[in-house]
């Protein structure tokens, strides 16, 4: 059976034009997808049933037992951490937030090690952005800053920017200039009209230099700023100021490098200054599929996009304190529920060590690094393949994924609701 | 459910012609009924003011830009937070509360129905998700068409029928309720960093004017027989001298519908400025209300501002950028492809700012100078003028000249030279307040047909009982009591169930989402139209099949069906 | 030799991210990319193993050349190998220094551990599927 207009559940692009062929409970072919999509849909490496650690080995366990034990672990904890959420859909995230509320837990999503600093910057200066179609139809200048879309968001350039014609830009290839700013050459920098190579950690200074130029203070610019020549800075600034519609996309190269949220703040303020001359927008390249959805769901329920601490009864938010890496670094949480992400692989070693010390439970379809650190893993249906729900694209556009077939796994919502009911019964 | 009998209620029910009578109200199966149901729970209202559930016909509570207002404002989230208590979830936020925060606060003020003022169709799914997390009010969504390419193309072709067909398809796809135009044409221009300056300015690259868009949509609206009229946020919001644009717009409004207005103008306070700069801005409320008083086909809401901190948010992207250039606080913008825009900035309205004092006066003047309360509804364009929790204070100001005089002493003393407010003696009465906060909303939105806004048998049992004894309170003097009374109902009843008591929500809610489906002949089914399909094939970034909001997002949807005259 | 470690996404990492016990994932996540001139100075060739140390920890990886990198900088895709080296300090931002960890690198004959072995070092119990 061929299913059209399927939504890809891998990255923040949420491409919704895939054609997927299904035989029974197996995907046999994917059209229009990138390599990542193909691997995601065709991948057949799921954990077969719930597992529980038994001494120095593992044993199979029933879903009911795994769920009851998970609830017991959470109920027994003084300071549980509920982490992950980006790989699942909004309805499940919503139950997660209410579970955290009931437990007085900390709940955090993967933006904490992704675009968390972007959120902090947006909270300082705001965010002039737009939906991706606005860029596709209008932009004559696109800047990728500290982002490598060809590796991380493989169809971003062909669906929305470099290679994508739009209503007002009939021939993107000819009419649209692409600038790539990065500390290293990448596949993406090779397709750029202008590649700006910045010294590692130099982004803040380069952004400041561009702001100065946009403000008409060219005479302040030294011959070279963090490895970028004055001439190139002038050229890039002129290109941006003469654009009819410019769009900056930035990656975690800015959020993770020295300066972190201050880099993003500077980039947003550059965008704001450019708006005094022409139209400019800026957008984070959200990586892990529905991470933006987790920000949205957390926000409408708690008021904050991530790192929400319910320990005091109210929702409390203080990145740097209530963020997962910091809580784990301080050895503060005494139980952890991981849903749809892999902190074992993606957090610093010291955090992984604490996850191994405390009872950690993982709800995830696949064996990953966190599996080895956990006490229990509950496999679930893969969102976008055998589970459906709402996801938010990197630009905030909500799309409902399709369920391609009914498999044998329960989905995240079902498992989380069962845990919630047990906890609610106990906590009232 | 055995039902409820409310005894000794001091009832004002304008749509039923009840202007203040002590009587009993019987409720069964979620409806008002004639006869007391056997075994009914008895609520003794003890002569307290009892009104139909409040209806807000223009508020920003759910959706992409509202949530972004929360997302970017931890300082606002901290400014209003409550812990989980009983059935109530944690809430955060003062001017942009979380969805549960909105729902609980509205409910304890007696509100049972809210219209979200602006929903971009492309992002409608988000609005509906938040509607489901706003459990104590029935929700409706104004659907944005101000920069819709298919609409502007139909306007350019002078093809009203096609414009109507586009509206029908989009409303059904977005599960929207009514047509909203926000700075028509201006939001498309903002796609290039531009704006339109009058209703006759052409929209860049489309060659249509705001006036043409407005006129076409008013007629398309009536062709589709939609319950509400076109809901318009005029061009030039917040610009000194903009009253002329507003008057020009009012002149466009034909009288096409015998049951309700043909044009709804929202937050008119922001559109009633004289002068030419921020230095000589003055009130033109007299000109605006004169025009409205002469045109029964126009209804407006106040858009009152109140002093203090709040967050402005609107689909009017260019206006927010202009406002940012004045405030230099923080600015968010979110343009939506082929449809509309939006912007957000936090603001502080100060008693020491002459401009803010003039704005404050204008809102009140609009309500006091509009002869017919059915034509001027109470609103703050929440949270743009102030968060909705300020409504009780606004009611008190409208009911008490003494209260207004007290305020006069606290604001910029130059204000009185720029506004007529302090020469106005009128004090609104209970009946007029009841009209302006529920009955007129129900009529203007066209939702009396589904039992909203009144308490006659057959109506939805949405009732608010306030701790106010109208025969013992003189609102002209006891304005503090009026304010306190409207802030916290004794009982809020929603669809026959007590949902809030004395400031606390007591049950988990289960709201409905009200939307409109206009049935059109197959020849006008846009999903079969090649030009329309091309928009999705080539210009949208979402496939046509993934665009419509699925039924699963409206677990308790109430669909209003209409037949188009096409 | 001292280097500055950068991390990020790669297609191969993304393609194997749901098979973290696989050799393919291990190969990609444990590859340290280096400027060829640095490789020459370190006297290692493509596929040779190196021990990478930081203040936070140490791990054995294998080398591959990348002329797109400037000298003194190395790149490892995000994952458990890179994170064996990244410290947990976030400077009050919640975000570790994923893009700038000072490391020292020396040739070694020791084997590259599997992901499961790395997690055992962190205190976990390997699960073999």
PDB file of C-alpha atoms in Angstrom, chain A residues 228-423:
ATOM      1  CA  UNK A 228      37.122  37.513   8.611  1.00  0.00           C
ATOM      2  CA  UNK A 229      38.489  40.320   6.432  1.00  0.00           C
ATOM      3  CA  UNK A 230      36.965  43.788   6.567  1.00  0.00           C
ATOM      4  CA  UNK A 231      36.271  43.591   2.834  1.00  0.00           C
ATOM      5  CA  UNK A 232      34.248  40.422   3.257  1.00  0.00           C
ATOM      6  CA  UNK A 233      32.323  41.909   6.189  1.00  0.00           C
ATOM      7  CA  UNK A 234      31.440  44.962   4.067  1.00  0.00           C
ATOM      8  CA  UNK A 235      30.406  42.705   1.206  1.00  0.00           C
ATOM      9  CA  UNK A 236      28.148  40.573   3.394  1.00  0.00           C
ATOM     10  CA  UNK A 237      26.607  43.609   5.108  1.00  0.00           C
ATOM     11  CA  UNK A 238      25.935  45.269   1.742  1.00  0.00           C
ATOM     12  CA  UNK A 239      24.396  42.098   0.409  1.00  0.00           C
ATOM     13  CA  UNK A 240      22.068  41.928   3.425  1.00  0.00           C
ATOM     14  CA  UNK A 241      21.115  45.604   3.369  1.00  0.00           C
ATOM     15  CA  UNK A 242      20.325  45.533  -0.338  1.00  0.00           C
ATOM     16  CA  UNK A 243      18.206  42.390  -0.022  1.00  0.00           C
ATOM     17  CA  UNK A 244      14.476  42.673  -0.559  1.00  0.00           C
ATOM     18  CA  UNK A 245      13.878  39.873   1.918  1.00  0.00           C
ATOM     19  CA  UNK A 246      16.690  38.293   3.903  1.00  0.00           C
ATOM     20  CA  UNK A 247      16.552  35.232   6.119  1.00  0.00           C
ATOM     21  CA  UNK A 248      19.101  34.063   8.652  1.00  0.00           C
ATOM     22  CA  UNK A 249      19.043  30.444   9.810  1.00  0.00           C
ATOM     23  CA  UNK A 250      21.316  29.587  12.695  1.00  0.00           C
ATOM     24  CA  UNK A 251      22.410  26.283  14.117  1.00  0.00           C
ATOM     25  CA  UNK A 252      23.782  24.926  17.357  1.00  0.00           C
ATOM     26  CA  UNK A 253      27.201  26.144  16.266  1.00  0.00           C
ATOM     27  CA  UNK A 254      26.061  29.415  17.821  1.00  0.00           C
ATOM     28  CA  UNK A 255      24.192  28.066  20.851  1.00  0.00           C
ATOM     29  CA  UNK A 256      26.940  25.699  21.956  1.00  0.00           C
ATOM     30  CA  UNK A 257      29.991  27.874  21.281  1.00  0.00           C
ATOM     31  CA  UNK A 258      31.449  30.357  23.740  1.00  0.00           C
ATOM     32  CA  UNK A 259      28.982  33.147  24.313  1.00  0.00           C
ATOM     33  CA  UNK A 260      26.014  30.806  23.876  1.00  0.00           C
ATOM     34  CA  UNK A 261      22.817  32.813  24.451  1.00  0.00           C
ATOM     35  CA  UNK A 262      24.731  36.049  23.956  1.00  0.00           C
ATOM     36  CA  UNK A 263      25.706  34.945  20.435  1.00  0.00           C
ATOM     37  CA  UNK A 264      22.044  34.433  19.618  1.00  0.00           C
ATOM     38  CA  UNK A 265      21.105  37.733  21.182  1.00  0.00           C
ATOM     39  CA  UNK A 266      23.632  39.452  18.956  1.00  0.00           C
ATOM     40  CA  UNK A 267      22.317  37.647  15.874  1.00  0.00           C
ATOM     41  CA  UNK A 268      18.739  38.635  16.692  1.00  0.00           C
ATOM     42  CA  UNK A 269      19.774  42.233  17.267  1.00  0.00           C
ATOM     43  CA  UNK A 270      21.561  42.225  13.906  1.00  0.00           C
ATOM     44  CA  UNK A 271      18.301  41.038  12.343  1.00  0.00           C
ATOM     45  CA  UNK A 272      16.398  43.782  14.131  1.00  0.00           C
ATOM     46  CA  UNK A 273      18.857  46.411  12.862  1.00  0.00           C
ATOM     47  CA  UNK A 274      18.558  45.075   9.324  1.00  0.00           C
ATOM     48  CA  UNK A 275      14.798  45.533   9.574  1.00  0.00           C
ATOM     49  CA  UNK A 276      15.369  49.265   9.750  1.00  0.00           C
ATOM     50  CA  UNK A 277      16.716  49.003   6.186  1.00  0.00           C
ATOM     51  CA  UNK A 278      14.791  46.142   4.654  1.00  0.00           C
ATOM     52  CA  UNK A 279      12.927  42.966   5.594  1.00  0.00           C
ATOM     53  CA  UNK A 280      14.908  40.390   7.537  1.00  0.00           C
ATOM     54  CA  UNK A 281      13.981  37.347   9.568  1.00  0.00           C
ATOM     55  CA  UNK A 282      15.924  34.917  11.725  1.00  0.00           C
ATOM     56  CA  UNK A 283      15.116  31.326  12.625  1.00  0.00           C
ATOM     57  CA  UNK A 284      16.765  28.589  14.649  1.00  0.00           C
ATOM     58  CA  UNK A 285      17.374  25.307  12.826  1.00  0.00           C
ATOM     59  CA  UNK A 286      15.546  23.092  15.287  1.00  0.00           C
ATOM     60  CA  UNK A 287      17.112  19.654  15.087  1.00  0.00           C
ATOM     61  CA  UNK A 288      15.338  16.860  16.872  1.00  0.00           C
ATOM     62  CA  UNK A 289      11.974  16.403  15.142  1.00  0.00           C
ATOM     63  CA  UNK A 290       9.244  17.720  17.484  1.00  0.00           C
ATOM     64  CA  UNK A 291      11.497  19.572  19.902  1.00  0.00           C
ATOM     65  CA  UNK A 292       9.695  22.788  19.031  1.00  0.00           C
ATOM     66  CA  UNK A 293       6.419  21.078  19.864  1.00  0.00           C
ATOM     67  CA  UNK A 294       7.731  20.221  23.309  1.00  0.00           C
ATOM     68  CA  UNK A 295       8.519  23.909  23.798  1.00  0.00           C
ATOM     69  CA  UNK A 296       4.995  24.834  22.690  1.00  0.00           C
ATOM     70  CA  UNK A 297       3.245  22.258  24.870  1.00  0.00           C
ATOM     71  CA  UNK A 298       5.365  23.067  27.922  1.00  0.00           C
ATOM     72  CA  UNK A 299       4.662  26.752  27.397  1.00  0.00           C
ATOM     73  CA  UNK A 300       0.896  26.663  27.130  1.00  0.00           C
ATOM     74  CA  UNK A 301       0.634  24.452  30.203  1.00  0.00           C
ATOM     75  CA  UNK A 302       3.406  25.858  32.417  1.00  0.00           C
ATOM     76  CA  UNK A 303       4.399  29.198  30.878  1.00  0.00           C
ATOM     77  CA  UNK A 304       7.954  28.119  30.114  1.00  0.00           C
ATOM     78  CA  UNK A 305       9.431  26.331  27.107  1.00  0.00           C
ATOM     79  CA  UNK A 306      11.782  23.957  28.961  1.00  0.00           C
ATOM     80  CA  UNK A 307      13.526  23.330  32.302  1.00  0.00           C
ATOM     81  CA  UNK A 308      10.353  23.592  34.400  1.00  0.00           C
ATOM     82  CA  UNK A 309      10.603  22.738  38.086  1.00  0.00           C
ATOM     83  CA  UNK A 310       7.364  21.916  39.949  1.00  0.00           C
ATOM     84  CA  UNK A 311       9.069  21.192  43.290  1.00  0.00           C
ATOM     85  CA  UNK A 312       7.526  24.261  44.924  1.00  0.00           C
ATOM     86  CA  UNK A 313       4.025  23.528  43.631  1.00  0.00           C
ATOM     87  CA  UNK A 314       4.147  26.393  41.155  1.00  0.00           C
ATOM     88  CA  UNK A 315       5.989  26.248  37.828  1.00  0.00           C
ATOM     89  CA  UNK A 316       9.526  27.571  38.310  1.00  0.00           C
ATOM     90  CA  UNK A 317      12.061  28.171  35.570  1.00  0.00           C
ATOM     91  CA  UNK A 318      15.703  29.100  35.794  1.00  0.00           C
ATOM     92  CA  UNK A 319      17.958  27.778  33.040  1.00  0.00           C
ATOM     93  CA  UNK A 320      21.390  27.003  34.440  1.00  0.00           C
ATOM     94  CA  UNK A 321      19.712  25.710  37.583  1.00  0.00           C
ATOM     95  CA  UNK A 322      16.643  23.756  36.490  1.00  0.00           C
ATOM     96  CA  UNK A 323      18.218  22.495  33.271  1.00  0.00           C
ATOM     97  CA  UNK A 324      18.908  18.751  33.045  1.00  0.00           C
ATOM     98  CA  UNK A 325      22.664  18.867  32.634  1.00  0.00           C
ATOM     99  CA  UNK A 326      22.991  21.034  35.730  1.00  0.00           C
ATOM    100  CA  UNK A 327      20.648  18.874  37.792  1.00  0.00           C
ATOM    101  CA  UNK A 328      22.536  15.742  36.812  1.00  0.00           C
ATOM    102  CA  UNK A 329      25.933  17.414  37.231  1.00  0.00           C
ATOM    103  CA  UNK A 330      25.001  18.323  40.786  1.00  0.00           C
ATOM    104  CA  UNK A 331      23.769  14.786  41.395  1.00  0.00           C
ATOM    105  CA  UNK A 332      20.473  16.279  42.436  1.00  0.00           C
ATOM    106  CA  UNK A 333      17.750  14.102  40.952  1.00  0.00           C
ATOM    107  CA  UNK A 334      17.062  10.700  42.497  1.00  0.00           C
ATOM    108  CA  UNK A 335      15.130   9.168  39.611  1.00  0.00           C
ATOM    109  CA  UNK A 336      14.854   9.903  35.923  1.00  0.00           C
ATOM    110  CA  UNK A 337      12.255   9.116  33.294  1.00  0.00           C
ATOM    111  CA  UNK A 338      13.648   9.465  29.785  1.00  0.00           C
ATOM    112  CA  UNK A 339      11.140   9.682  26.950  1.00  0.00           C
ATOM    113  CA  UNK A 340      12.014   9.765  23.252  1.00  0.00           C
ATOM    114  CA  UNK A 341      15.620  10.925  23.463  1.00  0.00           C
ATOM    115  CA  UNK A 342      19.064   9.650  24.417  1.00  0.00           C
ATOM    116  CA  UNK A 343      20.840  11.582  27.172  1.00  0.00           C
ATOM    117  CA  UNK A 344      23.289   8.698  27.616  1.00  0.00           C
ATOM    118  CA  UNK A 345      24.720   9.543  24.212  1.00  0.00           C
ATOM    119  CA  UNK A 346      24.153  13.283  24.178  1.00  0.00           C
ATOM    120  CA  UNK A 347      24.945  14.502  27.692  1.00  0.00           C
ATOM    121  CA  UNK A 348      28.459  14.875  29.083  1.00  0.00           C
ATOM    122  CA  UNK A 349      29.876  11.766  30.706  1.00  0.00           C
ATOM    123  CA  UNK A 350      29.387  13.069  34.241  1.00  0.00           C
ATOM    124  CA  UNK A 351      25.619  13.260  33.598  1.00  0.00           C
ATOM    125  CA  UNK A 352      25.537   9.734  32.198  1.00  0.00           C
ATOM    126  CA  UNK A 353      27.272   8.544  35.347  1.00  0.00           C
ATOM    127  CA  UNK A 354      24.551  10.014  37.519  1.00  0.00           C
ATOM    128  CA  UNK A 355      21.847   8.458  35.335  1.00  0.00           C
ATOM    129  CA  UNK A 356      23.493   5.097  35.999  1.00  0.00           C
ATOM    130  CA  UNK A 357      23.548   5.725  39.765  1.00  0.00           C
ATOM    131  CA  UNK A 358      19.838   6.480  40.102  1.00  0.00           C
ATOM    132  CA  UNK A 359      16.855   4.467  38.887  1.00  0.00           C
ATOM    133  CA  UNK A 360      16.467   5.589  35.288  1.00  0.00           C
ATOM    134  CA  UNK A 361      13.579   4.414  33.142  1.00  0.00           C
ATOM    135  CA  UNK A 362      13.476   4.869  29.421  1.00  0.00           C
ATOM    136  CA  UNK A 363      10.449   4.884  27.141  1.00  0.00           C
ATOM    137  CA  UNK A 364      11.822   4.538  23.623  1.00  0.00           C
ATOM    138  CA  UNK A 365      11.380   2.235  20.635  1.00  0.00           C
ATOM    139  CA  UNK A 366      15.101   1.579  20.180  1.00  0.00           C
ATOM    140  CA  UNK A 367      18.131   0.413  22.088  1.00  0.00           C
ATOM    141  CA  UNK A 368      20.382   3.408  22.551  1.00  0.00           C
ATOM    142  CA  UNK A 369      23.153   4.539  24.878  1.00  0.00           C
ATOM    143  CA  UNK A 370      20.675   5.321  27.657  1.00  0.00           C
ATOM    144  CA  UNK A 371      19.431   1.723  27.540  1.00  0.00           C
ATOM    145  CA  UNK A 372      22.623   0.533  29.205  1.00  0.00           C
ATOM    146  CA  UNK A 373      22.230   3.122  31.975  1.00  0.00           C
ATOM    147  CA  UNK A 374      18.572   2.309  32.677  1.00  0.00           C
ATOM    148  CA  UNK A 375      16.809  -0.045  35.055  1.00  0.00           C
ATOM    149  CA  UNK A 376      13.816  -0.462  32.778  1.00  0.00           C
ATOM    150  CA  UNK A 377      13.121   0.244  29.131  1.00  0.00           C
ATOM    151  CA  UNK A 378       9.632   0.218  27.679  1.00  0.00           C
ATOM    152  CA  UNK A 379       9.525   0.023  23.885  1.00  0.00           C
ATOM    153  CA  UNK A 380       6.748   1.955  22.181  1.00  0.00           C
ATOM    154  CA  UNK A 381       5.455   2.569  18.686  1.00  0.00           C
ATOM    155  CA  UNK A 382       7.490   4.971  16.563  1.00  0.00           C
ATOM    156  CA  UNK A 383       5.739   8.307  16.212  1.00  0.00           C
ATOM    157  CA  UNK A 384       5.056   8.999  12.559  1.00  0.00           C
ATOM    158  CA  UNK A 385       5.211   5.312  11.641  1.00  0.00           C
ATOM    159  CA  UNK A 386       2.890   3.317  13.889  1.00  0.00           C
ATOM    160  CA  UNK A 387       1.754   6.166  16.135  1.00  0.00           C
ATOM    161  CA  UNK A 388       0.215   9.496  15.218  1.00  0.00           C
ATOM    162  CA  UNK A 389      -0.106  12.882  16.828  1.00  0.00           C
ATOM    163  CA  UNK A 390       0.773  16.549  16.551  1.00  0.00           C
ATOM    164  CA  UNK A 391       4.240  17.857  15.825  1.00  0.00           C
ATOM    165  CA  UNK A 392       5.501  21.408  15.367  1.00  0.00           C
ATOM    166  CA  UNK A 393       7.877  22.226  12.561  1.00  0.00           C
ATOM    167  CA  UNK A 394      10.945  24.343  13.327  1.00  0.00           C
ATOM    168  CA  UNK A 395       8.974  27.458  12.290  1.00  0.00           C
ATOM    169  CA  UNK A 396       5.994  26.702  14.528  1.00  0.00           C
ATOM    170  CA  UNK A 397       3.701  25.198  11.879  1.00  0.00           C
ATOM    171  CA  UNK A 398       1.796  22.311  13.480  1.00  0.00           C
ATOM    172  CA  UNK A 399       1.307  19.181  11.393  1.00  0.00           C
ATOM    173  CA  UNK A 400      -0.417  15.955  12.258  1.00  0.00           C
ATOM    174  CA  UNK A 401       1.678  12.900  11.496  1.00  0.00           C
ATOM    175  CA  UNK A 402       0.152   9.860   9.909  1.00  0.00           C
ATOM    176  CA  UNK A 403      -0.010   6.374  11.310  1.00  0.00           C
ATOM    177  CA  UNK A 404       1.129   4.128   8.490  1.00  0.00           C
ATOM    178  CA  UNK A 405       0.036   0.864  10.070  1.00  0.00           C
ATOM    179  CA  UNK A 406      -1.184  -0.550  13.353  1.00  0.00           C
ATOM    180  CA  UNK A 407       1.693  -2.454  14.926  1.00  0.00           C
ATOM    181  CA  UNK A 408       2.014  -4.424  18.125  1.00  0.00           C
ATOM    182  CA  UNK A 409       3.496  -1.731  20.311  1.00  0.00           C
ATOM    183  CA  UNK A 410       1.567   0.602  22.596  1.00  0.00           C
ATOM    184  CA  UNK A 411       2.276   4.258  21.861  1.00  0.00           C
ATOM    185  CA  UNK A 412       3.828   6.876  24.148  1.00  0.00           C
ATOM    186  CA  UNK A 413       0.458   8.327  25.082  1.00  0.00           C
ATOM    187  CA  UNK A 414      -0.940   4.997  26.198  1.00  0.00           C
ATOM    188  CA  UNK A 415       2.088   4.132  28.348  1.00  0.00           C
ATOM    189  CA  UNK A 416       2.319   7.597  29.875  1.00  0.00           C
ATOM    190  CA  UNK A 417      -1.387   7.719  30.646  1.00  0.00           C
ATOM    191  CA  UNK A 418      -1.117   4.422  32.487  1.00  0.00           C
ATOM    192  CA  UNK A 419       1.780   5.744  34.562  1.00  0.00           C
ATOM    193  CA  UNK A 420      -0.151   8.962  35.160  1.00  0.00           C
ATOM    194  CA  UNK A 421      -3.211   7.090  36.393  1.00  0.00           C
ATOM    195  CA  UNK A 422      -1.198   5.068  38.906  1.00  0.00           C
ATOM    196  CA  UNK A 423       0.579   8.177  40.183  1.00  0.00           C
TER     197      UNK A 423
END
